[in-house]
């Protein structure tokens, strides 16, 4: 199972980026191999960045996304893929991934900013 999370730096200890599609990096954590991979510059300048980023996650085999918020287009696109989305909380990428693995994360039910 692979978990994606937008981050500000190329590190598991990075803070979660407030942005999704235009985040500095997208960390992909592979739970099976316990490895990390980073996507960058996927949709930084593009119109329709949300759906483009969702397509990149799908191509990379992502099962779960953790994000602070998703725009309407990204939310609609991700719901069509079967990727589960959880709300990111303040803290590091690693802490947020642990919350999902432990079952304490909250599933995102609608687009827009989270207030956690």
CSV table of N, CA, C and O in Angstrom, one decimal:
chain,number,residue,atom,x,y,z
A,1,UNK,N,0.8,-1.2,0.0
A,1,UNK,CA,0.0,0.0,0.0
A,1,UNK,C,0.9,1.2,0.0
A,1,UNK,O,1.9,1.3,0.7
A,2,UNK,N,0.5,2.2,-0.8
A,2,UNK,CA,1.3,3.5,-0.9
A,2,UNK,C,0.5,4.6,-0.5
A,2,UNK,O,-0.7,4.8,-0.8
A,3,UNK,N,1.1,5.5,0.3
A,3,UNK,CA,0.5,6.7,0.9
A,3,UNK,C,1.2,7.9,0.4
A,3,UNK,O,2.4,8.0,0.4
A,4,UNK,N,0.4,8.9,-0.2
A,4,UNK,CA,1.0,10.1,-0.7
A,4,UNK,C,0.6,11.3,0.2
A,4,UNK,O,-0.4,11.3,0.8
A,5,UNK,N,1.6,12.2,0.4
A,5,UNK,CA,1.3,13.4,1.2
A,5,UNK,C,2.2,14.6,0.7
A,5,UNK,O,3.3,14.4,0.4
A,6,UNK,N,1.5,15.7,0.5
A,6,UNK,CA,2.3,16.9,0.0
A,6,UNK,C,3.2,17.4,1.1
A,6,UNK,O,2.7,17.6,2.3
A,7,UNK,N,4.4,17.7,0.8
A,7,UNK,CA,5.4,18.2,1.8
A,7,UNK,C,6.2,19.4,1.3
A,7,UNK,O,6.3,19.6,0.1
A,8,UNK,N,6.8,20.1,2.3
A,8,UNK,CA,7.5,21.3,2.0
A,8,UNK,C,9.0,20.9,1.6
A,8,UNK,O,9.7,21.7,1.0
A,9,UNK,N,9.5,19.8,2.2
A,9,UNK,CA,10.9,19.4,2.0
A,9,UNK,C,10.9,17.9,1.6
A,9,UNK,O,10.0,17.2,2.0
A,10,UNK,N,12.1,17.5,1.1
A,10,UNK,CA,12.2,16.1,0.7
A,10,UNK,C,12.6,15.3,2.0
A,10,UNK,O,13.8,14.8,2.1
A,11,UNK,N,11.7,15.1,2.9
A,11,UNK,CA,12.0,14.4,4.1
A,11,UNK,C,10.7,13.9,4.8
A,11,UNK,O,9.7,14.6,4.7
A,12,UNK,N,10.7,12.8,5.5
A,12,UNK,CA,9.6,12.3,6.2
A,12,UNK,C,9.3,13.2,7.4
A,12,UNK,O,8.2,13.2,7.9
A,13,UNK,N,10.3,13.9,7.9
A,13,UNK,CA,10.2,14.8,9.0
A,13,UNK,C,9.7,16.2,8.5
A,13,UNK,O,9.6,17.1,9.4
A,14,UNK,N,9.4,16.4,7.3
A,14,UNK,CA,8.9,17.7,6.7
A,14,UNK,C,7.5,18.0,7.2
A,14,UNK,O,6.7,17.1,7.5
A,15,UNK,N,7.2,19.3,7.3
A,15,UNK,CA,5.9,19.7,7.6
A,15,UNK,C,5.0,19.4,6.3
A,15,UNK,O,5.5,19.4,5.2
A,16,UNK,N,3.7,19.2,6.6
A,16,UNK,CA,2.8,18.9,5.5
A,16,UNK,C,2.6,20.3,4.8
A,16,UNK,O,2.4,21.3,5.4
A,17,UNK,N,2.6,20.3,3.4
A,17,UNK,CA,2.4,21.5,2.7
A,17,UNK,C,0.9,21.8,2.7
A,17,UNK,O,0.1,20.8,2.6
A,18,UNK,N,0.5,23.0,2.8
A,18,UNK,CA,-0.9,23.4,2.8
A,18,UNK,C,-1.6,23.2,1.4
A,18,UNK,O,-2.8,23.0,1.3
A,19,UNK,N,-0.7,23.2,0.4
A,19,UNK,CA,-1.2,23.0,-1.0
A,19,UNK,C,-1.2,21.5,-1.4
A,19,UNK,O,-0.3,20.8,-0.8
A,20,UNK,N,-2.0,21.1,-2.3
A,20,UNK,CA,-1.9,19.8,-2.8
A,20,UNK,C,-1.2,19.7,-4.1
A,20,UNK,O,-0.1,19.4,-4.2
A,21,UNK,N,-1.9,20.2,-5.2
A,21,UNK,CA,-1.3,20.1,-6.5
A,21,UNK,C,-0.1,20.9,-6.8
A,21,UNK,O,0.8,20.6,-7.5
A,22,UNK,N,0.0,22.0,-6.1
A,22,UNK,CA,1.2,22.9,-6.2
A,22,UNK,C,2.1,22.8,-5.1
A,22,UNK,O,2.9,23.7,-4.8
A,23,UNK,N,2.1,21.7,-4.3
A,23,UNK,CA,3.0,21.5,-3.2
A,23,UNK,C,4.5,21.4,-3.8
A,23,UNK,O,4.7,21.1,-4.9
A,24,UNK,N,5.4,21.8,-2.9
A,24,UNK,CA,6.8,21.7,-3.3
A,24,UNK,C,7.2,20.2,-3.8
A,24,UNK,O,7.8,20.0,-4.8
A,25,UNK,N,6.7,19.3,-3.0
A,25,UNK,CA,7.0,17.9,-3.3
A,25,UNK,C,5.8,17.0,-2.8
A,25,UNK,O,5.1,17.4,-1.9
A,26,UNK,N,5.6,15.9,-3.4
A,26,UNK,CA,4.7,14.9,-3.0
A,26,UNK,C,5.5,13.7,-2.5
A,26,UNK,O,6.2,13.1,-3.3
A,27,UNK,N,5.4,13.3,-1.3
A,27,UNK,CA,6.1,12.2,-0.7
A,27,UNK,C,5.2,11.0,-0.9
A,27,UNK,O,4.0,11.0,-0.6
A,28,UNK,N,5.8,9.9,-1.4
A,28,UNK,CA,5.1,8.6,-1.6
A,28,UNK,C,5.8,7.6,-0.7
A,28,UNK,O,6.9,7.3,-0.9
A,29,UNK,N,5.0,7.2,0.3
A,29,UNK,CA,5.6,6.2,1.3
A,29,UNK,C,5.0,4.8,0.9
A,29,UNK,O,3.8,4.6,0.9
A,30,UNK,N,5.9,3.9,0.7
A,30,UNK,CA,5.5,2.5,0.4
A,30,UNK,C,5.5,1.7,1.7
A,30,UNK,O,6.6,1.4,2.2
A,31,UNK,N,4.3,1.4,2.2
A,31,UNK,CA,4.2,0.7,3.5
A,31,UNK,C,4.9,-0.7,3.5
A,31,UNK,O,5.5,-1.1,4.5
A,32,UNK,N,4.8,-1.4,2.3
A,32,UNK,CA,5.4,-2.7,2.2
A,32,UNK,C,6.9,-2.7,2.3
A,32,UNK,O,7.5,-3.5,3.1
A,33,UNK,N,7.5,-1.9,1.5
A,33,UNK,CA,9.0,-1.8,1.5
A,33,UNK,C,9.6,-0.8,2.5
A,33,UNK,O,10.8,-0.7,2.6
A,34,UNK,N,8.7,0.0,3.1
A,34,UNK,CA,9.1,1.1,4.0
A,34,UNK,C,10.1,2.1,3.3
A,34,UNK,O,11.1,2.5,3.8
A,35,UNK,N,9.8,2.4,2.0
A,35,UNK,CA,10.6,3.3,1.3
A,35,UNK,C,9.9,4.6,0.9
A,35,UNK,O,8.6,4.6,0.9
A,36,UNK,N,10.6,5.6,0.6
A,36,UNK,CA,10.0,6.9,0.2
A,36,UNK,C,10.5,7.3,-1.2
A,36,UNK,O,11.6,6.9,-1.6
A,37,UNK,N,9.6,8.0,-1.8
A,37,UNK,CA,9.9,8.5,-3.2
A,37,UNK,C,9.3,9.9,-3.2
A,37,UNK,O,8.3,10.2,-2.5
A,38,UNK,N,9.9,10.8,-4.0
A,38,UNK,CA,9.3,12.2,-4.0
A,38,UNK,C,9.0,12.5,-5.5
A,38,UNK,O,9.8,12.3,-6.4
A,39,UNK,N,7.8,13.1,-5.7
A,39,UNK,CA,7.4,13.7,-6.9
A,39,UNK,C,7.6,15.2,-6.8
A,39,UNK,O,7.3,15.8,-5.8
A,40,UNK,N,8.1,15.8,-7.9
A,40,UNK,CA,8.2,17.3,-7.9
A,40,UNK,C,7.9,17.9,-9.2
A,40,UNK,O,8.0,17.2,-10.3
A,41,UNK,N,7.4,19.1,-9.2
A,41,UNK,CA,7.1,19.8,-10.5
A,41,UNK,C,6.1,19.1,-11.4
A,41,UNK,O,6.3,19.1,-12.6
A,42,UNK,N,5.2,18.4,-10.8
A,42,UNK,CA,4.2,17.7,-11.6
A,42,UNK,C,3.2,18.7,-12.3
A,42,UNK,O,3.0,18.7,-13.5
A,43,UNK,N,2.7,19.6,-11.5
A,43,UNK,CA,1.7,20.5,-12.0
A,43,UNK,C,1.9,21.9,-11.5
A,43,UNK,O,1.0,22.7,-11.3
A,44,UNK,N,3.1,22.3,-11.2
A,44,UNK,CA,3.4,23.6,-10.6
A,44,UNK,C,2.9,24.8,-11.4
A,44,UNK,O,2.3,25.7,-10.8
A,45,UNK,N,3.0,24.8,-12.7
A,45,UNK,CA,2.5,26.0,-13.4
A,45,UNK,C,1.2,25.7,-14.2
A,45,UNK,O,0.7,26.6,-14.8
A,46,UNK,N,0.8,24.5,-14.3
A,46,UNK,CA,-0.3,24.2,-15.2
A,46,UNK,C,-1.7,24.6,-14.7
A,46,UNK,O,-2.0,24.5,-13.5
A,47,UNK,N,-2.5,24.9,-15.6
A,47,UNK,CA,-4.0,25.0,-15.4
A,47,UNK,C,-4.5,23.6,-15.2
A,47,UNK,O,-4.1,22.7,-15.9
A,48,UNK,N,-5.4,23.4,-14.3
A,48,UNK,CA,-5.9,22.1,-14.0
A,48,UNK,C,-5.0,21.2,-13.3
A,48,UNK,O,-4.8,20.0,-13.5
A,49,UNK,N,-4.2,21.9,-12.3
A,49,UNK,CA,-3.2,21.2,-11.6
A,49,UNK,C,-3.7,20.0,-10.7
A,49,UNK,O,-3.1,19.0,-10.6
A,50,UNK,N,-4.9,20.2,-10.1
A,50,UNK,CA,-5.4,19.2,-9.3
A,50,UNK,C,-5.6,17.8,-10.0
A,50,UNK,O,-5.0,16.8,-9.6
A,51,UNK,N,-6.4,17.8,-11.1
A,51,UNK,CA,-6.5,16.6,-11.8
A,51,UNK,C,-5.2,16.0,-12.4
A,51,UNK,O,-5.0,14.8,-12.4
A,52,UNK,N,-4.3,16.9,-12.8
A,52,UNK,CA,-3.0,16.4,-13.2
A,52,UNK,C,-2.2,15.7,-12.1
A,52,UNK,O,-1.6,14.6,-12.3
A,53,UNK,N,-2.3,16.2,-10.9
A,53,UNK,CA,-1.6,15.6,-9.8
A,53,UNK,C,-2.3,14.3,-9.4
A,53,UNK,O,-1.6,13.3,-9.1
A,54,UNK,N,-3.6,14.2,-9.5
A,54,UNK,CA,-4.3,13.0,-9.2
A,54,UNK,C,-3.9,11.9,-10.2
A,54,UNK,O,-3.7,10.7,-9.9
A,55,UNK,N,-3.7,12.3,-11.5
A,55,UNK,CA,-3.3,11.3,-12.5
A,55,UNK,C,-1.9,10.8,-12.2
A,55,UNK,O,-1.6,9.6,-12.3
A,56,UNK,N,-1.0,11.7,-11.7
A,56,UNK,CA,0.4,11.3,-11.3
A,56,UNK,C,0.3,10.3,-10.1
A,56,UNK,O,1.1,9.3,-10.1
A,57,UNK,N,-0.6,10.5,-9.2
A,57,UNK,CA,-0.7,9.6,-8.0
A,57,UNK,C,-1.2,8.3,-8.5
A,57,UNK,O,-0.6,7.2,-8.1
A,58,UNK,N,-2.1,8.3,-9.4
A,58,UNK,CA,-2.6,7.0,-10.0
A,58,UNK,C,-1.5,6.2,-10.7
A,58,UNK,O,-1.4,5.0,-10.5
A,59,UNK,N,-0.8,6.9,-11.5
A,59,UNK,CA,0.3,6.3,-12.2
A,59,UNK,C,1.4,5.7,-11.3
A,59,UNK,O,2.1,4.7,-11.6
A,60,UNK,N,1.5,6.3,-10.1
A,60,UNK,CA,2.5,5.8,-9.1
A,60,UNK,C,1.9,4.8,-8.1
A,60,UNK,O,2.6,4.4,-7.2
A,61,UNK,N,0.7,4.3,-8.4
A,61,UNK,CA,0.1,3.3,-7.6
A,61,UNK,C,-0.3,3.7,-6.2
A,61,UNK,O,-0.3,2.8,-5.3
A,62,UNK,N,-0.6,5.0,-6.0
A,62,UNK,CA,-1.0,5.4,-4.7
A,62,UNK,C,-2.4,4.9,-4.3
A,62,UNK,O,-3.3,4.9,-5.1
A,63,UNK,N,-2.5,4.5,-3.0
A,63,UNK,CA,-3.8,4.0,-2.5
A,63,UNK,C,-4.5,5.0,-1.6
A,63,UNK,O,-5.7,5.0,-1.4
A,64,UNK,N,-3.6,5.8,-0.9
A,64,UNK,CA,-4.1,6.8,0.1
A,64,UNK,C,-3.4,8.1,-0.1
A,64,UNK,O,-2.2,8.2,-0.3
A,65,UNK,N,-4.2,9.2,0.0
A,65,UNK,CA,-3.7,10.5,0.0
A,65,UNK,C,-4.0,11.2,1.4
A,65,UNK,O,-5.1,11.1,1.9
A,66,UNK,N,-3.0,11.9,1.9
A,66,UNK,CA,-3.2,12.7,3.1
A,66,UNK,C,-3.0,14.1,2.7
A,66,UNK,O,-1.9,14.4,2.1
A,67,UNK,N,-4.0,15.0,2.9
A,67,UNK,CA,-3.8,16.4,2.5
A,67,UNK,C,-4.6,17.3,3.4
A,67,UNK,O,-5.6,16.9,4.1
A,68,UNK,N,-4.1,18.6,3.5
A,68,UNK,CA,-4.8,19.6,4.3
A,68,UNK,C,-6.1,20.0,3.6
A,68,UNK,O,-7.1,20.3,4.3
A,69,UNK,N,-6.1,20.1,2.3
A,69,UNK,CA,-7.3,20.5,1.6
A,69,UNK,C,-7.2,20.0,0.1
A,69,UNK,O,-6.0,19.8,-0.4
A,70,UNK,N,-8.3,19.9,-0.5
A,70,UNK,CA,-8.3,19.7,-2.0
A,70,UNK,C,-9.3,20.6,-2.6
A,70,UNK,O,-10.4,20.8,-2.0
A,71,UNK,N,-9.0,21.1,-3.8
A,71,UNK,CA,-10.0,21.9,-4.5
A,71,UNK,C,-11.0,21.0,-5.1
A,71,UNK,O,-10.9,19.8,-5.1
A,72,UNK,N,-12.1,21.6,-5.6
A,72,UNK,CA,-13.2,20.9,-6.1
A,72,UNK,C,-12.8,19.9,-7.2
A,72,UNK,O,-13.2,18.8,-7.2
A,73,UNK,N,-12.0,20.4,-8.2
A,73,UNK,CA,-11.6,19.6,-9.3
A,73,UNK,C,-10.7,18.4,-8.9
A,73,UNK,O,-10.9,17.3,-9.3
A,74,UNK,N,-9.8,18.6,-8.0
A,74,UNK,CA,-9.0,17.5,-7.5
A,74,UNK,C,-9.8,16.5,-6.7
A,74,UNK,O,-9.6,15.3,-6.8
A,75,UNK,N,-10.7,17.1,-5.9
A,75,UNK,CA,-11.6,16.2,-5.0
A,75,UNK,C,-12.4,15.3,-5.9
A,75,UNK,O,-12.5,14.1,-5.7
A,76,UNK,N,-13.0,15.9,-7.0
A,76,UNK,CA,-13.8,15.1,-7.9
A,76,UNK,C,-13.0,14.0,-8.6
A,76,UNK,O,-13.4,12.9,-8.7
A,77,UNK,N,-11.8,14.5,-9.1
A,77,UNK,CA,-10.9,13.5,-9.8
A,77,UNK,C,-10.5,12.4,-8.9
A,77,UNK,O,-10.4,11.2,-9.3
A,78,UNK,N,-10.1,12.7,-7.7
A,78,UNK,CA,-9.6,11.7,-6.8
A,78,UNK,C,-10.7,10.7,-6.4
A,78,UNK,O,-10.4,9.5,-6.2
A,79,UNK,N,-11.9,11.1,-6.3
A,79,UNK,CA,-13.0,10.3,-5.9
A,79,UNK,C,-13.3,9.3,-7.0
A,79,UNK,O,-13.9,8.2,-6.8
A,80,UNK,N,-12.9,9.6,-8.2
A,80,UNK,CA,-13.1,8.7,-9.4
A,80,UNK,C,-12.0,7.6,-9.5
A,80,UNK,O,-12.2,6.6,-10.2
A,81,UNK,N,-11.0,7.7,-8.7
A,81,UNK,CA,-9.8,6.8,-8.7
A,81,UNK,C,-9.9,5.7,-7.7
A,81,UNK,O,-9.2,4.7,-7.8
A,82,UNK,N,-10.7,5.9,-6.6
A,82,UNK,CA,-10.7,4.9,-5.5
A,82,UNK,C,-9.6,5.2,-4.5
A,82,UNK,O,-9.5,4.4,-3.5
A,83,UNK,N,-8.8,6.2,-4.7
A,83,UNK,CA,-7.8,6.6,-3.7
A,83,UNK,C,-8.5,7.2,-2.5
A,83,UNK,O,-9.4,8.1,-2.7
A,84,UNK,N,-8.3,6.7,-1.3
A,84,UNK,CA,-8.9,7.2,-0.1
A,84,UNK,C,-8.1,8.5,0.3
A,84,UNK,O,-6.9,8.6,0.2
A,85,UNK,N,-8.9,9.5,0.8
A,85,UNK,CA,-8.3,10.8,1.2
A,85,UNK,C,-8.5,11.0,2.7
A,85,UNK,O,-9.7,10.9,3.2
A,86,UNK,N,-7.4,11.3,3.4
A,86,UNK,CA,-7.5,11.7,4.8
A,86,UNK,C,-7.0,13.1,5.1
A,86,UNK,O,-6.2,13.6,4.4
A,87,UNK,N,-7.6,13.7,6.1
A,87,UNK,CA,-7.2,15.1,6.5
A,87,UNK,C,-5.9,15.1,7.2
A,87,UNK,O,-5.7,14.3,8.1
A,88,UNK,N,-4.9,15.9,6.7
A,88,UNK,CA,-3.7,16.1,7.4
A,88,UNK,C,-3.9,16.9,8.6
A,88,UNK,O,-4.6,17.9,8.6
A,89,UNK,N,-3.1,16.6,9.7
A,89,UNK,CA,-3.1,17.4,10.9
A,89,UNK,C,-1.8,18.2,10.9
A,89,UNK,O,-0.9,17.8,10.2
A,90,UNK,N,-1.7,19.1,11.8
A,90,UNK,CA,-0.4,19.8,12.0
A,90,UNK,C,0.6,18.7,12.4
A,90,UNK,O,0.3,17.8,13.2
A,91,UNK,N,1.8,18.9,12.0
A,91,UNK,CA,2.9,17.9,12.4
A,91,UNK,C,3.6,17.5,11.1
A,91,UNK,O,3.4,18.1,10.0
A,92,UNK,N,4.4,16.5,11.3
A,92,UNK,CA,5.3,16.0,10.2
A,92,UNK,C,4.5,15.0,9.3
A,92,UNK,O,3.5,14.5,9.7
A,93,UNK,N,5.1,14.8,8.1
A,93,UNK,CA,4.5,13.8,7.2
A,93,UNK,C,4.5,12.4,7.9
A,93,UNK,O,3.5,11.7,7.8
A,94,UNK,N,5.6,12.1,8.6
A,94,UNK,CA,5.7,10.8,9.3
A,94,UNK,C,4.6,10.7,10.3
A,94,UNK,O,4.0,9.6,10.4
A,95,UNK,N,4.3,11.7,11.1
A,95,UNK,CA,3.2,11.6,12.1
A,95,UNK,C,1.9,11.4,11.4
A,95,UNK,O,1.1,10.6,11.9
A,96,UNK,N,1.6,12.1,10.3
A,96,UNK,CA,0.4,11.9,9.6
A,96,UNK,C,0.2,10.5,9.0
A,96,UNK,O,-0.8,10.0,9.0
A,97,UNK,N,1.3,10.0,8.5
A,97,UNK,CA,1.3,8.6,7.9
A,97,UNK,C,1.0,7.6,9.1
A,97,UNK,O,0.2,6.7,8.9
A,98,UNK,N,1.6,7.8,10.2
A,98,UNK,CA,1.4,7.0,11.4
A,98,UNK,C,-0.1,7.0,11.8
A,98,UNK,O,-0.7,6.0,12.1
A,99,UNK,N,-0.7,8.2,11.8
A,99,UNK,CA,-2.1,8.3,12.1
A,99,UNK,C,-3.0,7.5,11.2
A,99,UNK,O,-4.0,6.9,11.6
A,100,UNK,N,-2.7,7.5,9.9
A,100,UNK,CA,-3.5,6.7,8.9
A,100,UNK,C,-3.3,5.2,9.2
A,100,UNK,O,-4.2,4.4,9.3
A,101,UNK,N,-2.0,4.8,9.4
A,101,UNK,CA,-1.7,3.4,9.7
A,101,UNK,C,-2.4,2.9,11.0
A,101,UNK,O,-2.9,1.8,11.0
A,102,UNK,N,-2.4,3.8,12.0
A,102,UNK,CA,-3.0,3.5,13.3
A,102,UNK,C,-4.5,3.5,13.3
A,102,UNK,O,-5.2,3.1,14.2
A,103,UNK,N,-5.1,4.1,12.2
A,103,UNK,CA,-6.6,4.2,12.1
A,103,UNK,C,-7.1,5.4,12.9
A,103,UNK,O,-8.3,5.5,13.1
A,104,UNK,N,-6.3,6.4,13.2
A,104,UNK,CA,-6.8,7.6,13.9
A,104,UNK,C,-7.0,8.8,13.1
A,104,UNK,O,-7.4,9.8,13.5
A,105,UNK,N,-6.7,8.7,11.8
A,105,UNK,CA,-6.9,9.8,10.8
A,105,UNK,C,-8.4,9.9,10.4
A,105,UNK,O,-9.1,9.0,10.5
A,106,UNK,N,-8.8,11.1,10.1
A,106,UNK,CA,-10.1,11.4,9.7
A,106,UNK,C,-10.2,11.5,8.2
A,106,UNK,O,-9.4,12.1,7.5
A,107,UNK,N,-11.2,10.8,7.6
A,107,UNK,CA,-11.4,10.7,6.2
A,107,UNK,C,-12.0,12.1,5.7
A,107,UNK,O,-12.8,12.7,6.4
A,108,UNK,N,-11.4,12.6,4.6
A,108,UNK,CA,-11.9,13.9,4.0
A,108,UNK,C,-13.2,13.6,3.3
A,108,UNK,O,-13.3,12.7,2.4
A,109,UNK,N,-14.3,14.3,3.7
A,109,UNK,CA,-15.6,14.1,3.1
A,109,UNK,C,-16.0,15.1,2.0
A,109,UNK,O,-17.0,14.9,1.3
A,110,UNK,N,-15.3,16.3,2.0
A,110,UNK,CA,-15.7,17.3,1.0
A,110,UNK,C,-14.5,18.2,0.7
A,110,UNK,O,-13.5,18.2,1.4
A,111,UNK,N,-14.5,18.8,-0.5
A,111,UNK,CA,-13.4,19.7,-0.9
A,111,UNK,C,-13.3,20.9,0.0
A,111,UNK,O,-14.2,21.2,0.7
A,112,UNK,N,-12.2,21.6,-0.1
A,112,UNK,CA,-12.0,22.8,0.6
A,112,UNK,C,-11.0,22.7,1.7
A,112,UNK,O,-10.5,21.6,2.0
A,113,UNK,N,-10.7,23.7,2.4
A,113,UNK,CA,-9.7,23.7,3.5
A,113,UNK,C,-10.2,22.9,4.7
A,113,UNK,O,-11.4,22.9,5.0
A,114,UNK,N,-9.3,22.2,5.4
A,114,UNK,CA,-9.7,21.6,6.7
A,114,UNK,C,-9.5,22.6,7.8
A,114,UNK,O,-8.7,23.5,7.7
A,115,UNK,N,-10.1,22.3,8.9
A,115,UNK,CA,-10.0,23.2,10.0
A,115,UNK,C,-9.5,22.4,11.3
A,115,UNK,O,-10.1,22.5,12.3
A,116,UNK,N,-8.5,21.6,11.1
A,116,UNK,CA,-8.0,20.8,12.2
A,116,UNK,C,-6.7,21.4,12.8
A,116,UNK,O,-5.9,21.9,12.1
